[in-house]
Coordinates of C-alpha atoms in Angstrom, one line a residue:
Chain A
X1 CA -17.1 -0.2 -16.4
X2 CA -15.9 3.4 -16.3
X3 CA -18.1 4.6 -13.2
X4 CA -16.8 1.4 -11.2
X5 CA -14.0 2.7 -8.9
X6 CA -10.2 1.4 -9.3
X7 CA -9.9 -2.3 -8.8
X8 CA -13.6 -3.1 -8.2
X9 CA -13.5 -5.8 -10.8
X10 CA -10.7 -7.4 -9.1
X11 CA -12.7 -7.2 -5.7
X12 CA -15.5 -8.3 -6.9
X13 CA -13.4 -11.6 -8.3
X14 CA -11.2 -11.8 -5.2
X15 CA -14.9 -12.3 -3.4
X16 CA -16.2 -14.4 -5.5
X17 CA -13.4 -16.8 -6.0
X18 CA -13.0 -16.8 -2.5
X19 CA -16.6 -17.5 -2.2
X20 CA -16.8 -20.5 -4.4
X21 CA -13.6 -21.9 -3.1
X22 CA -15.1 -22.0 1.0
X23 CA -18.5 -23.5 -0.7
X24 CA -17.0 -26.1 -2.6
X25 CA -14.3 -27.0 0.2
X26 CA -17.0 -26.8 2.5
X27 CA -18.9 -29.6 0.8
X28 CA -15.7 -31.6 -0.7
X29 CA -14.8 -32.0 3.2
X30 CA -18.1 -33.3 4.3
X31 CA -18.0 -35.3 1.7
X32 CA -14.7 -36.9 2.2
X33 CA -15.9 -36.7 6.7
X34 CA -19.2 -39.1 5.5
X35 CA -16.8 -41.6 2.9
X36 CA -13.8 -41.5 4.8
X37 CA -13.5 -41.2 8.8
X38 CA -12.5 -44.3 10.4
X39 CA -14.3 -43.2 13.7
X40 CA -17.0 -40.8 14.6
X41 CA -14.8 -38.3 16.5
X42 CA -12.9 -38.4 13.4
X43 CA -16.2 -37.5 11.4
X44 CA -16.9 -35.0 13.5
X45 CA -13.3 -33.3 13.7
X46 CA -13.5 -32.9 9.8
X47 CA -17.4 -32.3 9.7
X48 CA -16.0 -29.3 12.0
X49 CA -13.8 -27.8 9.5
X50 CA -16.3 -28.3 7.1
X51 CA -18.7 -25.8 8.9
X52 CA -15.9 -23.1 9.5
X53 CA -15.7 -23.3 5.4
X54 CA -18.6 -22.6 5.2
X55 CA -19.1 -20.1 7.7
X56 CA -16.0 -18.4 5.5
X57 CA -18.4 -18.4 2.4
X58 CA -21.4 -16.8 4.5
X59 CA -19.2 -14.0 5.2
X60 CA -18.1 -13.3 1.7
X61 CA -21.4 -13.6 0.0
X62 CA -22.7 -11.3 2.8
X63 CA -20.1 -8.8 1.6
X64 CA -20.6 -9.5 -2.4
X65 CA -24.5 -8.9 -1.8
X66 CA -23.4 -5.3 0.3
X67 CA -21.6 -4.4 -2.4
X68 CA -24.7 -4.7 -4.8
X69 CA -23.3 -7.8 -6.6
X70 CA -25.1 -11.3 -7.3
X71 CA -23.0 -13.8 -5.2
X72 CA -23.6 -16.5 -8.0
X73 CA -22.5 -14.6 -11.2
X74 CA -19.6 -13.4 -8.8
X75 CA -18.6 -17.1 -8.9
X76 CA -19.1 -18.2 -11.8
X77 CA -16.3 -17.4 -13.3
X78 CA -14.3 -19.6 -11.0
X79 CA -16.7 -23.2 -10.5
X80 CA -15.0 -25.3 -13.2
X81 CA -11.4 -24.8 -12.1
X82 CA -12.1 -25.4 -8.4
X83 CA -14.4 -28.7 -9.4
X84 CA -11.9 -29.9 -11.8
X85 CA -9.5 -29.3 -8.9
X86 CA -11.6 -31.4 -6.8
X87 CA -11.8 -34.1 -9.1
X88 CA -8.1 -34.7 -10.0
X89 CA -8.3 -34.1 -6.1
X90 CA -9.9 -37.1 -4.7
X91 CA -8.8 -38.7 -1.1
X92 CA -8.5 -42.5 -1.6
X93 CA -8.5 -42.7 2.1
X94 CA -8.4 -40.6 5.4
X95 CA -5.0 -39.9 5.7
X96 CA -5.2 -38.3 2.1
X97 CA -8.3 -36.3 2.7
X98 CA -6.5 -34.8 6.5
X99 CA -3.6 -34.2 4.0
X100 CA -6.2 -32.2 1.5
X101 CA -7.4 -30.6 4.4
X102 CA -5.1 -28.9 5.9
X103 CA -2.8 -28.0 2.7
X104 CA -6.0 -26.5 1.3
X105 CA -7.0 -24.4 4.1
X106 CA -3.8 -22.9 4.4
X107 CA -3.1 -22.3 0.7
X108 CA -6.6 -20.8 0.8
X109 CA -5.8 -19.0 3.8
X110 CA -2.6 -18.0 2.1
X111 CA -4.3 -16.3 -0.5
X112 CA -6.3 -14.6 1.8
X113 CA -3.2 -13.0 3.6
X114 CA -2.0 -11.8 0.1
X115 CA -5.4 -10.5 -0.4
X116 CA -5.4 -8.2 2.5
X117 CA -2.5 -6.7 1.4
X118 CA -3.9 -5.1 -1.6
X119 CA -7.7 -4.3 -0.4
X120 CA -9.4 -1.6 1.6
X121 CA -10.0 -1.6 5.4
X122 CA -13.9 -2.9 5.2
X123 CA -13.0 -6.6 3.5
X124 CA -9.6 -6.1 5.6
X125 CA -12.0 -6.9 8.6
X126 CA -13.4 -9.8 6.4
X127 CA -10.0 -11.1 6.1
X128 CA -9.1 -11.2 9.6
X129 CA -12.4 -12.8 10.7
X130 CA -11.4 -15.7 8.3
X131 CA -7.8 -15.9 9.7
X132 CA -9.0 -15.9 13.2
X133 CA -9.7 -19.4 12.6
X134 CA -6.5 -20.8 11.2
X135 CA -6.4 -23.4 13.9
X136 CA -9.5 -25.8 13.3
X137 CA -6.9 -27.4 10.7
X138 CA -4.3 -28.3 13.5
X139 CA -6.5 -31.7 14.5
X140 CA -5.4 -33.0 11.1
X141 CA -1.8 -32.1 12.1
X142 CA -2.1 -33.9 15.1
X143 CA -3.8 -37.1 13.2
X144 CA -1.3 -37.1 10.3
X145 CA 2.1 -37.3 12.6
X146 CA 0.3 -39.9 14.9
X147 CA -0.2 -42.1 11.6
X148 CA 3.7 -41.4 10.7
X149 CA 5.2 -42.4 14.0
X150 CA 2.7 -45.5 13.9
X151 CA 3.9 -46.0 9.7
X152 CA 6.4 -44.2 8.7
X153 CA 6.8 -45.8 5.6
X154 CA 3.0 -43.9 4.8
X155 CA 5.5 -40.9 4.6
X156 CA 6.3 -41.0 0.9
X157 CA 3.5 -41.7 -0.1
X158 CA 1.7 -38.3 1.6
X159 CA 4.6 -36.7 0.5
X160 CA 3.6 -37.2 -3.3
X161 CA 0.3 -36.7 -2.4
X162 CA 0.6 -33.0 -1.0
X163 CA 3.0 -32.0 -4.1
X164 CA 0.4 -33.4 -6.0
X165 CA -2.2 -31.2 -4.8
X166 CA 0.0 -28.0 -4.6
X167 CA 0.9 -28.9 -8.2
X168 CA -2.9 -29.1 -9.5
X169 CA -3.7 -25.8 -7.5
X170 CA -0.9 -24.5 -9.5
X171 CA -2.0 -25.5 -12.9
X172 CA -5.8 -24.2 -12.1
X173 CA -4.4 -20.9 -10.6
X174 CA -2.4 -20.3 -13.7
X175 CA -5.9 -20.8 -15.5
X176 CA -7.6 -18.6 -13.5
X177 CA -5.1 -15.8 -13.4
X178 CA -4.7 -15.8 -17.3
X179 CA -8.7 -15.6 -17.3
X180 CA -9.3 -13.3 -14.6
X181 CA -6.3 -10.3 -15.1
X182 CA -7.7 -8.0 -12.8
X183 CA -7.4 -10.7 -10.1
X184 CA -4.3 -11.7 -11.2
X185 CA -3.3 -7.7 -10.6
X186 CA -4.7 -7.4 -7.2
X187 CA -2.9 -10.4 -5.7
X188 CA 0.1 -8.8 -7.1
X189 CA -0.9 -5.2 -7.0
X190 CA -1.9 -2.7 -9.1
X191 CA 1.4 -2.9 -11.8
X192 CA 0.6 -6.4 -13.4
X193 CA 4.2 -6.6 -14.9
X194 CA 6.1 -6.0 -11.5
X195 CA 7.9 -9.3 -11.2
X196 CA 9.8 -8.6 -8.8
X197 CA 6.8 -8.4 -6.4
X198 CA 5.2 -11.7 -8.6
X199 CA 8.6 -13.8 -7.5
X200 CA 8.0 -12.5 -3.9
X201 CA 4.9 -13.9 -3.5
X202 CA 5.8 -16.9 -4.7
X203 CA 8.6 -17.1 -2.7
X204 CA 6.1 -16.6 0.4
X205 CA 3.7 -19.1 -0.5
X206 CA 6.4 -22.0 -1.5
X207 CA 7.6 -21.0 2.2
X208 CA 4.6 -21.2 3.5
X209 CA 3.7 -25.2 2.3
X210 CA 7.2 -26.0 3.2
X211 CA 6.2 -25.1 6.8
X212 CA 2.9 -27.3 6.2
X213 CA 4.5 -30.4 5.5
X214 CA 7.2 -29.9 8.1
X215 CA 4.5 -29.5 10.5
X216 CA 2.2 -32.5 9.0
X217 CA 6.0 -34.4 9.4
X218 CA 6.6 -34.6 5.7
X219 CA 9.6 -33.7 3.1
X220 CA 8.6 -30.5 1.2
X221 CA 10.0 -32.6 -2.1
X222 CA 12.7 -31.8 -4.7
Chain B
X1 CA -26.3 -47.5 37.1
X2 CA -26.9 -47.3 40.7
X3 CA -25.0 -43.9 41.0
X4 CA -26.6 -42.3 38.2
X5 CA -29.4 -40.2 39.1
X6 CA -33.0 -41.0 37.5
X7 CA -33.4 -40.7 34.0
X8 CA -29.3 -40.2 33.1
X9 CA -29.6 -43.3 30.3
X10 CA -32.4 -42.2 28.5
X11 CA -30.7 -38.4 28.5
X12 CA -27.7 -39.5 27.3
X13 CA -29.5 -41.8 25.3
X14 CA -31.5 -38.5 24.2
X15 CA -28.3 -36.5 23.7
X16 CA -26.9 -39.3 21.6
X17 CA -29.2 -40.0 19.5
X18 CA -29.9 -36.3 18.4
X19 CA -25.9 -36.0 17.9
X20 CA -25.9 -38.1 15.5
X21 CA -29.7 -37.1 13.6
X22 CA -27.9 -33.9 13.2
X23 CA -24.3 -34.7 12.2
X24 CA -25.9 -37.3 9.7
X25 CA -28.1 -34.5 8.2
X26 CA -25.3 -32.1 7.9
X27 CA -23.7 -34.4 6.0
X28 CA -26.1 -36.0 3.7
X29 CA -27.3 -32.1 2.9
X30 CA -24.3 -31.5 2.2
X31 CA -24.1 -34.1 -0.6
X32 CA -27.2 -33.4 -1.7
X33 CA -26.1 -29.5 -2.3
X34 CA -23.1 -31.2 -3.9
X35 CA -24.4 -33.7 -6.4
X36 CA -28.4 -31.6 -7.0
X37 CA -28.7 -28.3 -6.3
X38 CA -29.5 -27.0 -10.0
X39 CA -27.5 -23.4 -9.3
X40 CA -24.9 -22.0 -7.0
X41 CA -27.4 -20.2 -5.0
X42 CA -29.8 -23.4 -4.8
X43 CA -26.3 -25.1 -3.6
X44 CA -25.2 -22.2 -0.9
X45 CA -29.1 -22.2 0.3
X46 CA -29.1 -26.2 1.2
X47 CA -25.9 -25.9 2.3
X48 CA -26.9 -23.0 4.8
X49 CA -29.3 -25.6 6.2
X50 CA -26.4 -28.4 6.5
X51 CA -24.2 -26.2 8.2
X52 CA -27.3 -25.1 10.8
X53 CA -27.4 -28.6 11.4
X54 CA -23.7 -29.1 12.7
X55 CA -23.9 -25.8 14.8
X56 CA -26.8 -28.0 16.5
X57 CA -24.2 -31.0 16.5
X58 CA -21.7 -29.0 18.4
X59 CA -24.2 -27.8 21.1
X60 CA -25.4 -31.5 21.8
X61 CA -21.5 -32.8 21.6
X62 CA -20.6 -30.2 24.3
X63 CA -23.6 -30.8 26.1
X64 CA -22.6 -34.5 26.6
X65 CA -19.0 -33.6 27.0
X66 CA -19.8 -31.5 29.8
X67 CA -22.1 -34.7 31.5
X68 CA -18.7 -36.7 31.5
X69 CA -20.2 -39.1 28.5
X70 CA -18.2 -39.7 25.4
X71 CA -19.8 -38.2 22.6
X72 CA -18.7 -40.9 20.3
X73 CA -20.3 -43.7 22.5
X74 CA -23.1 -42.1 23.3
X75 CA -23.9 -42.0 19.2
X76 CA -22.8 -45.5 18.6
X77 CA -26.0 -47.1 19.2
X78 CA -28.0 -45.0 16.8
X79 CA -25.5 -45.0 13.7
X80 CA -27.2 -48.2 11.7
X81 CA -30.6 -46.9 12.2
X82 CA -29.8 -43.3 10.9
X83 CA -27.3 -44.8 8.2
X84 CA -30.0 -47.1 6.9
X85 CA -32.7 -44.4 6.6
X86 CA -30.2 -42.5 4.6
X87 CA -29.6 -45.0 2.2
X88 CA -33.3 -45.8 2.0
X89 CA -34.3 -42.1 1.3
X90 CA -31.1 -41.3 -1.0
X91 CA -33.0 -38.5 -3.0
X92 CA -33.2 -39.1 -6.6
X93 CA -33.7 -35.1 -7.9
X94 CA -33.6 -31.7 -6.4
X95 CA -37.2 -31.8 -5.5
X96 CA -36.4 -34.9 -3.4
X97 CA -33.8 -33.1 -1.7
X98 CA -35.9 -30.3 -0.6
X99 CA -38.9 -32.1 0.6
X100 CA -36.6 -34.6 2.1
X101 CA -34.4 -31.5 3.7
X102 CA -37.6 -30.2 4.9
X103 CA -39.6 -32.9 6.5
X104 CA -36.7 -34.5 7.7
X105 CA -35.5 -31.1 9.6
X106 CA -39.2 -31.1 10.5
X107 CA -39.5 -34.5 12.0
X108 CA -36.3 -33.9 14.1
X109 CA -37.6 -30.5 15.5
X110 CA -40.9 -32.4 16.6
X111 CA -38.7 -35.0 18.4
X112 CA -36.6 -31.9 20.0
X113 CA -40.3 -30.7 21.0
X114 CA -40.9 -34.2 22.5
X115 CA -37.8 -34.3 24.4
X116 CA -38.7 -30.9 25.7
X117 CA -41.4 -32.0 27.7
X118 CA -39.4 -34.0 29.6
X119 CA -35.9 -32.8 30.4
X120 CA -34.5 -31.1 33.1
X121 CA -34.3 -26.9 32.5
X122 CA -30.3 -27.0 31.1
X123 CA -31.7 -29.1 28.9
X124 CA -33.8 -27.0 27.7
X125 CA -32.0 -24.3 26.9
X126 CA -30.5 -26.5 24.7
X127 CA -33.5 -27.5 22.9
X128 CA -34.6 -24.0 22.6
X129 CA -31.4 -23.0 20.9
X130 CA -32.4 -25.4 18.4
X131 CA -35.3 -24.5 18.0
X132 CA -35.2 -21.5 17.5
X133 CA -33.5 -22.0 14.0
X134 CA -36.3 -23.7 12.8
X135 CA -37.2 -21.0 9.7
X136 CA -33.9 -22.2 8.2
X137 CA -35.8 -25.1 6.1
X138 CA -38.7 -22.6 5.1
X139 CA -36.7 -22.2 1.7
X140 CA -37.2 -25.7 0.9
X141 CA -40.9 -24.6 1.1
X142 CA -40.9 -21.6 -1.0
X143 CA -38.8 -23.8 -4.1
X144 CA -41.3 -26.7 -3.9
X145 CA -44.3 -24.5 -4.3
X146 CA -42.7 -22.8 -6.9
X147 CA -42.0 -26.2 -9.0
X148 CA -45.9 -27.4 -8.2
X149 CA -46.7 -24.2 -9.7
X150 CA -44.8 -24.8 -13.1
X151 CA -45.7 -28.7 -13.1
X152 CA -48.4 -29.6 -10.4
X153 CA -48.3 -33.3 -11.9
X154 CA -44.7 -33.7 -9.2
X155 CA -47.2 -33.4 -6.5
X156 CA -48.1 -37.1 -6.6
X157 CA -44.6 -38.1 -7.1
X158 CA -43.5 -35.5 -4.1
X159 CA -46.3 -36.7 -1.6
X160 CA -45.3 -40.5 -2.3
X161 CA -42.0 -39.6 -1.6
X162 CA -42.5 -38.0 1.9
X163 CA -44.9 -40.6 2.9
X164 CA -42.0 -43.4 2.2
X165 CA -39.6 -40.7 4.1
X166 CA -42.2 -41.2 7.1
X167 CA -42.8 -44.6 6.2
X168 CA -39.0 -45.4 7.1
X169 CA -38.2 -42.6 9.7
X170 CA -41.4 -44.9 12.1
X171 CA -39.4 -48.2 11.3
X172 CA -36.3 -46.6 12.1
X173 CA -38.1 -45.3 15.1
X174 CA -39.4 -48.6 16.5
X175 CA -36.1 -50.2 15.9
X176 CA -34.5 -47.9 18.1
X177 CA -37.4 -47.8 20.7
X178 CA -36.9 -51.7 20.8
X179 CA -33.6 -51.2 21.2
X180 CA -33.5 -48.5 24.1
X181 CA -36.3 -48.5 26.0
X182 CA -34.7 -45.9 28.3
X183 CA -34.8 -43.0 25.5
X184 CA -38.8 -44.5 24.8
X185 CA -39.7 -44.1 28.3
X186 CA -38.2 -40.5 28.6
X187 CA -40.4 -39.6 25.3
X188 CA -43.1 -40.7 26.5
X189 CA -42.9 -40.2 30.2
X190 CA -41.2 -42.6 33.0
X191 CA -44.6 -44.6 32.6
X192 CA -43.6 -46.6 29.4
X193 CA -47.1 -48.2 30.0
X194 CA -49.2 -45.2 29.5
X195 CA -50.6 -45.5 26.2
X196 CA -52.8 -42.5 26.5
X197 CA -49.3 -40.3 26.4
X198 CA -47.9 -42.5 23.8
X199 CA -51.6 -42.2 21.1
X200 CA -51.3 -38.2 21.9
X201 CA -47.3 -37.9 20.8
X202 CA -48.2 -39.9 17.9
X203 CA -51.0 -37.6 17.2
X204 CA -49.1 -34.7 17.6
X205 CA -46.1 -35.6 15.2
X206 CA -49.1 -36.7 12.5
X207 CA -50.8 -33.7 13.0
X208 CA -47.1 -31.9 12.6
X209 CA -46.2 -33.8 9.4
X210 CA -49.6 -32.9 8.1
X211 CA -49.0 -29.4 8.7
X212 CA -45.7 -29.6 6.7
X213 CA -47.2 -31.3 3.7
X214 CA -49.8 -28.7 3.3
X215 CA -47.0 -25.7 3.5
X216 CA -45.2 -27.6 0.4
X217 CA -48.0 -28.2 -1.2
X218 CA -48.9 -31.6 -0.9
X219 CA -51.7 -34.0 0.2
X220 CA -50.7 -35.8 3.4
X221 CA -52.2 -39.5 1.7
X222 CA -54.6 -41.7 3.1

């Protein structure tokens, strides 16, 4: 890889995982829309998230194929821990999927805000076009507290549920970081072993779902 | 209905029903890309088509929005019959899928032509908008051609399977018809009663599906 420029492996992964994840929550959310909306608006609100994901993907494996790579060996790498995420992920109802989907768009869209910290103005552009549409979660927002104020007791239980899926994500990030190093480096810049700036991130994106479940009208946990 | 201009039942009827052909088919593509699609790029190519189909949801939604009609009860009375074709024509493989993504598509992009005929011209700026999107489907033809290739003996199989896709999408069809003779009489005219009209629709949409069968490939049967 020595006429590759600095950091084009970890680009390249930082595309592709990016990719795969917007494919896969693309078709995980129209899956859970068909099997789990209680009414059609309710369909169509999460069938509409659904095609923003995948609008997401269209733009990255646009970008992969500029760049001269093959969008599907660019995700490889990535498909099992995002489908075994999925499975240990399943909704057993509706509130649990508008739960999914909004704490996995925004630790997706998280990662995409650390992202643009570390790459170069083009897929900066990229970056913003995806965060331009951090508000076609917010219906699921609206949905979740309405539920609350009808049940609160349905509070707990969405609690465990949303620490259950931050704590998966975990587990398969620590996979794919130990797998992928160079993406592990980007997201944390260049010097792998600054943990100081490793801690900080972490410190961001813990803030970040704490904000989530205040907003969905849930305890962050212990 | 006295304070509804002519022909406002059968367009919302119109409206309706293609609302919820298209949010139906972006979400049973999507499960087919899901559960059959034999690569990543087999999965991000059927899922293109799903997500051209809910960009074609949104404009009908809007459209009815706009008229004053509820979206959601405007699609109400066509849910069982789309549902139950769904389940009838669950496809087995990835071949299925294809020819099932492709003459379905096909079928509903006739009926768009139909409705064409007979709509007022905002309306058909609609229908032209969706139209226009009809190559999305055309690599559905290239994959089934390529598999005939390999193994022509699918062909039977394949042409069975897209006459029972027909087979069910006319029952379907008469149930609803039955059901809502305002959307009938806008297909075929306000004169329900000419047959002549009604003999040369059907001969169009035959000749149509024929024309499809031959691009992938297949004999259109007796």
């Amino acid at each position: 890889m020595t006429d590759t420029p600095p950091g084009r492996d970890g680009l390249v992964d930082l595309l592709g995982v990016l990719a795969y994840a917007e494919l896969t929550a693309f078709l995980r959310l129209a899956e859970d829309a068909a099997r789990l909306a209680p009414t059609l608006t309710d369909r169509a609100a999460l069938s509409d998230l659904a095609a923003t994901e995948y609008a997401h993907f269209r733009l990255l494996r646009d970008r992969l194929t500029a760049l001269g790579v093959d969008p599907e060996q660019a995700m490889a790498p990535f498909v099992a821990a995002f489908d075994d995420w999925h499975v240990q992920t399943t909704p057993s109802d509706w509130l649990e999927a508008l739960v999914k989907a909004y704490v996995g768009t925004g630790i997706a869209l998280d990662f995409y805000r650390e992202a643009a910290r570390h790459v170069d103005e083009a897929d900066r552009a990229l970056v913003d076009e995806v965060l331009a549409d951090e508000s076609t979660s917010e219906f699921a927002v609206e949905r979740v507290r309405a539920a609350l104020r009808e049940n609160p007791k349905a509070g707990g239980r969405l609690a465990l549920w949303a620490r259950r899926l931050v704590g998966e994500a975990l587990s398969q990030g620590q996979r794919v970081a130990a797998a992928r190093p160079e993406l592990a480096a980007l997201l944390v810049g260049q010097d792998g072993e600054d943990l100081a700036e490793i801690s900080r991130m972490f410190a961001r994106l813990t803030e970040a779902h704490g904000k989530r479940m205040s907003a969905l009208g849930l305890t962050p946990g212990p």
